[in-house]
Coordinates of C-alpha atoms in Angstrom, one line a residue:
M1 CA -64.4 -112.1 -172.5
S2 CA -61.3 -111.3 -174.5
A3 CA -57.4 -109.8 -173.3
S4 CA -58.3 -106.2 -174.6
E5 CA -61.8 -106.0 -172.2
S6 CA -59.9 -107.8 -169.9
N7 CA -57.2 -104.7 -169.7
N8 CA -59.7 -101.5 -169.9
N9 CA -60.9 -103.5 -167.1
A10 CA -57.3 -103.4 -164.6
T11 CA -56.4 -100.4 -166.0
N12 CA -60.0 -98.9 -165.3
L13 CA -59.9 -100.9 -161.7
K14 CA -56.8 -99.3 -160.6
M15 CA -57.5 -95.6 -160.9
Q16 CA -60.5 -96.1 -159.3
S17 CA -57.9 -97.1 -156.5
N18 CA -55.7 -94.4 -157.0
T19 CA -59.0 -92.3 -156.8
I20 CA -60.5 -93.5 -153.0
N21 CA -57.0 -93.3 -151.9
S22 CA -56.0 -89.5 -152.5
A23 CA -59.6 -88.9 -151.5
L24 CA -59.1 -90.5 -148.3
A25 CA -55.7 -88.6 -148.2
S26 CA -56.9 -85.5 -148.3
I27 CA -60.7 -85.8 -145.5
H28 CA -57.8 -87.0 -143.0
P29 CA -54.1 -85.7 -143.6
L30 CA -53.4 -87.1 -139.8
T31 CA -53.8 -90.3 -140.3
T32 CA -50.6 -90.6 -143.1
Q33 CA -48.3 -89.1 -140.8
P34 CA -45.0 -90.9 -139.3
Q35 CA -45.8 -91.3 -134.1
T36 CA -43.7 -89.7 -133.1
P37 CA -41.1 -91.6 -130.4
S38 CA -42.1 -91.4 -127.6
P39 CA -39.4 -89.2 -124.5
P40 CA -37.0 -92.3 -123.1
P41 CA -37.2 -93.0 -119.5
L42 CA -36.2 -90.6 -116.9
P43 CA -33.8 -92.2 -115.1
L44 CA -34.2 -93.3 -110.9
I45 CA -32.4 -92.3 -108.4
T46 CA -30.5 -93.7 -106.5
T47 CA -29.5 -93.0 -103.0
T48 CA -26.3 -94.0 -101.8
S49 CA -26.1 -95.4 -98.5
L50 CA -24.2 -94.1 -95.9
P51 CA -22.2 -96.4 -93.4
S52 CA -22.4 -97.0 -90.1
S53 CA -20.8 -95.4 -87.5
P54 CA -18.1 -97.6 -85.9
A55 CA -19.0 -97.5 -82.4
P56 CA -23.5 -98.3 -82.6
F57 CA -24.9 -96.2 -79.6
N58 CA -26.2 -99.2 -78.7
E59 CA -22.4 -101.5 -78.5
D60 CA -21.5 -98.4 -76.4
K61 CA -24.0 -98.9 -74.4
H62 CA -24.0 -102.2 -73.8
T63 CA -19.6 -101.5 -73.1
E64 CA -20.9 -99.2 -70.9
K65 CA -23.0 -101.3 -68.9
T66 CA -20.6 -104.4 -67.9
Y67 CA -17.9 -101.9 -66.8
K68 CA -19.8 -100.2 -64.7
K69 CA -21.4 -103.2 -63.3
G70 CA -16.7 -104.5 -62.7
K71 CA -16.8 -101.8 -61.1
Q72 CA -20.1 -102.8 -58.8
I73 CA -18.7 -106.0 -58.1
L74 CA -15.7 -104.8 -57.7
F75 CA -16.6 -102.6 -55.2
E76 CA -18.7 -105.4 -53.1
F77 CA -15.7 -107.1 -53.4
D78 CA -14.4 -104.2 -51.5
Q79 CA -17.0 -104.2 -48.4
I80 CA -16.7 -107.8 -48.7
F81 CA -13.4 -107.2 -47.6
K82 CA -13.4 -105.0 -45.4
D83 CA -16.8 -107.0 -43.2
I84 CA -14.3 -110.5 -43.3
R85 CA -11.1 -108.2 -41.3
F86 CA -13.0 -106.2 -39.3
Q87 CA -15.4 -110.5 -38.3
L88 CA -11.3 -111.6 -38.1
N89 CA -10.6 -108.3 -36.3
E90 CA -13.9 -108.7 -33.8
Q91 CA -12.8 -112.4 -33.0
L92 CA -9.5 -112.4 -32.3
K93 CA -11.6 -108.9 -30.2
S94 CA -13.4 -111.3 -28.1
L95 CA -10.7 -114.1 -27.1
E96 CA -9.4 -111.6 -25.1
Q97 CA -11.7 -110.3 -23.9
R98 CA -13.0 -114.1 -22.8
I99 CA -9.3 -114.2 -21.0
E100 CA -9.4 -110.9 -19.4
T101 CA -12.6 -112.8 -18.7
Q102 CA -11.4 -116.5 -17.2
L103 CA -8.4 -115.1 -15.7
S104 CA -10.9 -112.2 -14.2
I105 CA -13.1 -115.8 -12.5
L106 CA -10.1 -117.8 -11.8
T107 CA -8.4 -113.8 -9.7
E108 CA -12.4 -114.4 -7.8
I109 CA -11.4 -118.3 -6.7
Q110 CA -7.7 -118.0 -6.3
E111 CA -8.8 -114.9 -3.9
Y112 CA -11.8 -116.7 -2.2
F113 CA -9.7 -120.0 -1.1
K114 CA -6.5 -117.4 -0.3
R115 CA -9.2 -116.1 2.2
R116 CA -11.7 -119.3 2.9
A117 CA -7.2 -120.4 3.8
D118 CA -7.6 -117.4 6.6
V119 CA -10.3 -117.6 7.7
E120 CA -10.0 -122.4 8.0
L121 CA -7.0 -121.8 10.3
D122 CA -8.4 -118.3 12.6
Y123 CA -11.4 -121.3 13.3
A124 CA -9.0 -123.8 14.0
K125 CA -6.9 -122.2 16.0
N126 CA -10.2 -121.1 18.3
L127 CA -11.1 -124.4 18.5
D128 CA -8.1 -125.6 19.7
N129 CA -8.0 -123.1 22.0
L130 CA -11.5 -124.1 23.3
H131 CA -10.0 -127.4 23.9
K132 CA -7.0 -126.2 25.5
Q133 CA -9.5 -124.3 28.6
I134 CA -12.0 -126.7 28.6
G135 CA -8.8 -129.4 29.1
Q136 CA -6.9 -126.4 31.9
K137 CA -11.0 -127.0 33.8
H138 CA -11.4 -129.7 33.8
R139 CA -7.6 -131.0 35.1
A140 CA -8.3 -128.1 37.9
Q141 CA -10.9 -129.8 39.4
K142 CA -10.1 -133.1 38.9
A143 CA -10.1 -134.0 42.7
R144 CA -14.2 -132.4 42.2
R145 CA -15.1 -134.1 38.6
E146 CA -13.8 -137.9 40.5
T147 CA -17.2 -138.3 40.5
W148 CA -18.3 -137.6 36.9
S149 CA -17.4 -140.3 35.3
L150 CA -21.1 -142.0 36.9
Q151 CA -22.6 -139.9 35.2
S152 CA -24.7 -140.9 31.9
I153 CA -24.5 -137.7 29.9
Y154 CA -20.7 -137.4 30.7
K155 CA -20.2 -139.2 26.9
L156 CA -21.6 -136.4 25.8
W157 CA -19.4 -134.0 27.3
D158 CA -16.3 -136.0 26.5
T159 CA -17.0 -136.3 23.1
I160 CA -17.9 -132.9 22.9
V161 CA -14.6 -132.6 24.0
Q162 CA -12.6 -135.1 21.2
D163 CA -15.2 -134.2 18.3
T164 CA -13.7 -129.9 19.3
R165 CA -9.4 -131.5 18.9
T166 CA -10.6 -133.7 15.9
H167 CA -12.4 -130.6 14.2
V168 CA -8.8 -128.6 14.8
K169 CA -6.9 -131.2 13.3
Y170 CA -10.0 -131.6 10.6
H171 CA -9.9 -127.3 10.1
S172 CA -5.7 -127.1 10.3
I173 CA -6.3 -129.9 7.1
M174 CA -8.3 -127.7 5.5
S175 CA -6.9 -123.7 6.5
D176 CA -3.5 -126.3 4.6
V177 CA -5.8 -127.2 1.7
C178 CA -6.9 -124.2 0.2
G179 CA -3.7 -121.9 1.2
K180 CA -1.2 -124.0 -0.7
Y181 CA -2.7 -126.6 -2.6
M182 CA -6.3 -124.5 -4.2
Y183 CA -4.0 -122.0 -4.3
D184 CA -0.8 -122.5 -6.5
K185 CA -3.8 -124.9 -7.9
F186 CA -5.7 -121.5 -9.4
N187 CA -2.2 -120.4 -10.7
E188 CA -1.2 -124.1 -12.7
I189 CA -5.1 -123.5 -14.0
A190 CA -4.2 -119.6 -14.5
D191 CA -1.2 -120.5 -16.5
D192 CA -2.6 -123.2 -18.7
T193 CA -5.7 -120.3 -19.7
R194 CA -3.0 -117.9 -20.8
R195 CA -0.8 -120.4 -22.6
M196 CA -4.0 -121.8 -24.7
F197 CA -4.8 -118.3 -25.4
T198 CA -1.4 -117.4 -26.3
K199 CA -1.0 -120.0 -28.9
C200 CA -4.7 -119.5 -30.0
K201 CA -3.8 -115.8 -30.9
S202 CA -1.0 -117.0 -33.3
A203 CA -3.3 -120.3 -35.3
G204 CA -5.7 -117.1 -34.9
L205 CA -3.9 -115.1 -36.6
A206 CA -2.1 -117.6 -39.1
S207 CA -5.2 -118.1 -40.5
H208 CA -5.8 -114.5 -40.7
E209 CA -3.1 -113.5 -42.7
D210 CA -3.1 -116.6 -44.9
I211 CA -7.9 -115.6 -45.4
Y212 CA -6.0 -112.0 -45.9
K213 CA -3.4 -113.4 -48.9
V214 CA -6.0 -115.3 -50.7
L215 CA -8.2 -112.6 -51.0
N216 CA -5.6 -109.8 -51.8
E217 CA -4.5 -112.5 -54.6
L218 CA -8.1 -112.9 -55.7
Q219 CA -9.4 -108.8 -55.4
S220 CA -5.9 -108.8 -57.4
T221 CA -7.0 -111.5 -59.8
M222 CA -10.7 -110.0 -60.5
K223 CA -9.6 -106.2 -61.5
T224 CA -6.7 -108.1 -63.9
Y225 CA -9.8 -110.1 -65.3
H226 CA -12.2 -107.5 -65.0
Q227 CA -9.5 -105.2 -67.2
Y228 CA -9.1 -108.2 -69.5
Q229 CA -12.1 -108.5 -69.9
S230 CA -13.2 -104.8 -70.4
E231 CA -10.3 -104.7 -73.0
S232 CA -12.2 -108.4 -74.6
K233 CA -15.5 -105.9 -75.2
Q234 CA -13.5 -102.9 -76.5
A235 CA -11.7 -105.4 -79.6
E236 CA -14.9 -107.5 -79.9
Q237 CA -16.2 -104.5 -80.9
K238 CA -14.1 -103.0 -83.0
L239 CA -14.1 -106.8 -84.6
R240 CA -17.4 -106.6 -85.6
N241 CA -17.4 -102.8 -86.9
I242 CA -14.6 -103.2 -89.3
Q243 CA -16.2 -106.9 -90.2
Q244 CA -19.7 -104.8 -91.0
Q245 CA -17.4 -102.4 -93.5
M246 CA -15.6 -105.7 -95.0
A247 CA -18.8 -106.4 -95.9
K248 CA -20.0 -103.4 -98.1
I249 CA -15.7 -102.8 -99.5
K250 CA -15.3 -104.7 -103.6
S251 CA -12.3 -102.9 -104.0
A252 CA -9.3 -106.6 -103.0
K253 CA -6.5 -104.5 -102.2
K254 CA -9.2 -102.1 -99.8
Q255 CA -10.4 -105.4 -98.9
K256 CA -6.1 -107.3 -97.9
T257 CA -6.2 -104.0 -95.2
M258 CA -9.3 -104.0 -93.3
E259 CA -8.5 -108.3 -93.2
K260 CA -4.7 -106.7 -91.5
R261 CA -7.2 -104.2 -89.3
V262 CA -9.6 -107.8 -88.8
E263 CA -5.6 -109.8 -87.3
K264 CA -4.2 -107.2 -85.3

């Protein structure tokens, strides 16, 4: 094949190619148009979170519960303090009633021995009179009773007379013991009882004053403690709120301001 023929063939192929392209363009006009760019995506709408309240409901409820619990503890302590005061006063009243009962019993016993002394003295006097009457009658009838000593029963009669005289002596002594010794002894017991009661009451009052002093100090300390505890709970709550706010602040200036509030 010559060069001229090659050129002719190339020219023919080029012409055929152009003819085919023009025909395709007339049949599918849209395929040759440029594509329109897709619209940009819509921006996402972001909602800004609202700052949390400085005093959440749960924390307020906890603080209120703690405050009510502290008031309940103080109220119960006041009731216990009143009960202790009542019991201590009842102790003193019981001590007073006891001493009154003891003194009443001592007085009753003392009165008994006083009357017993009178009875013993009257009995001794009556026995003495009886003994005297028997002696006088025996002396008046001495001539008629010269032979009494020969009788065996005379010894019984003589024993009775001598025993009566002995009983006069015994009952006279018993009257003195009951009327003087026992009466005076129970006076001493009553005085000792009153003195012991006075000492016990003084010791009881002194110990009660010490107990009241300690209870008053404890009550005052508990009130101060619960007051400080309430203030501490409030401060802790404020600190948590400020720390929550600091976590959301990005400005350095505002953070310094919040740091001062944290220190406070």
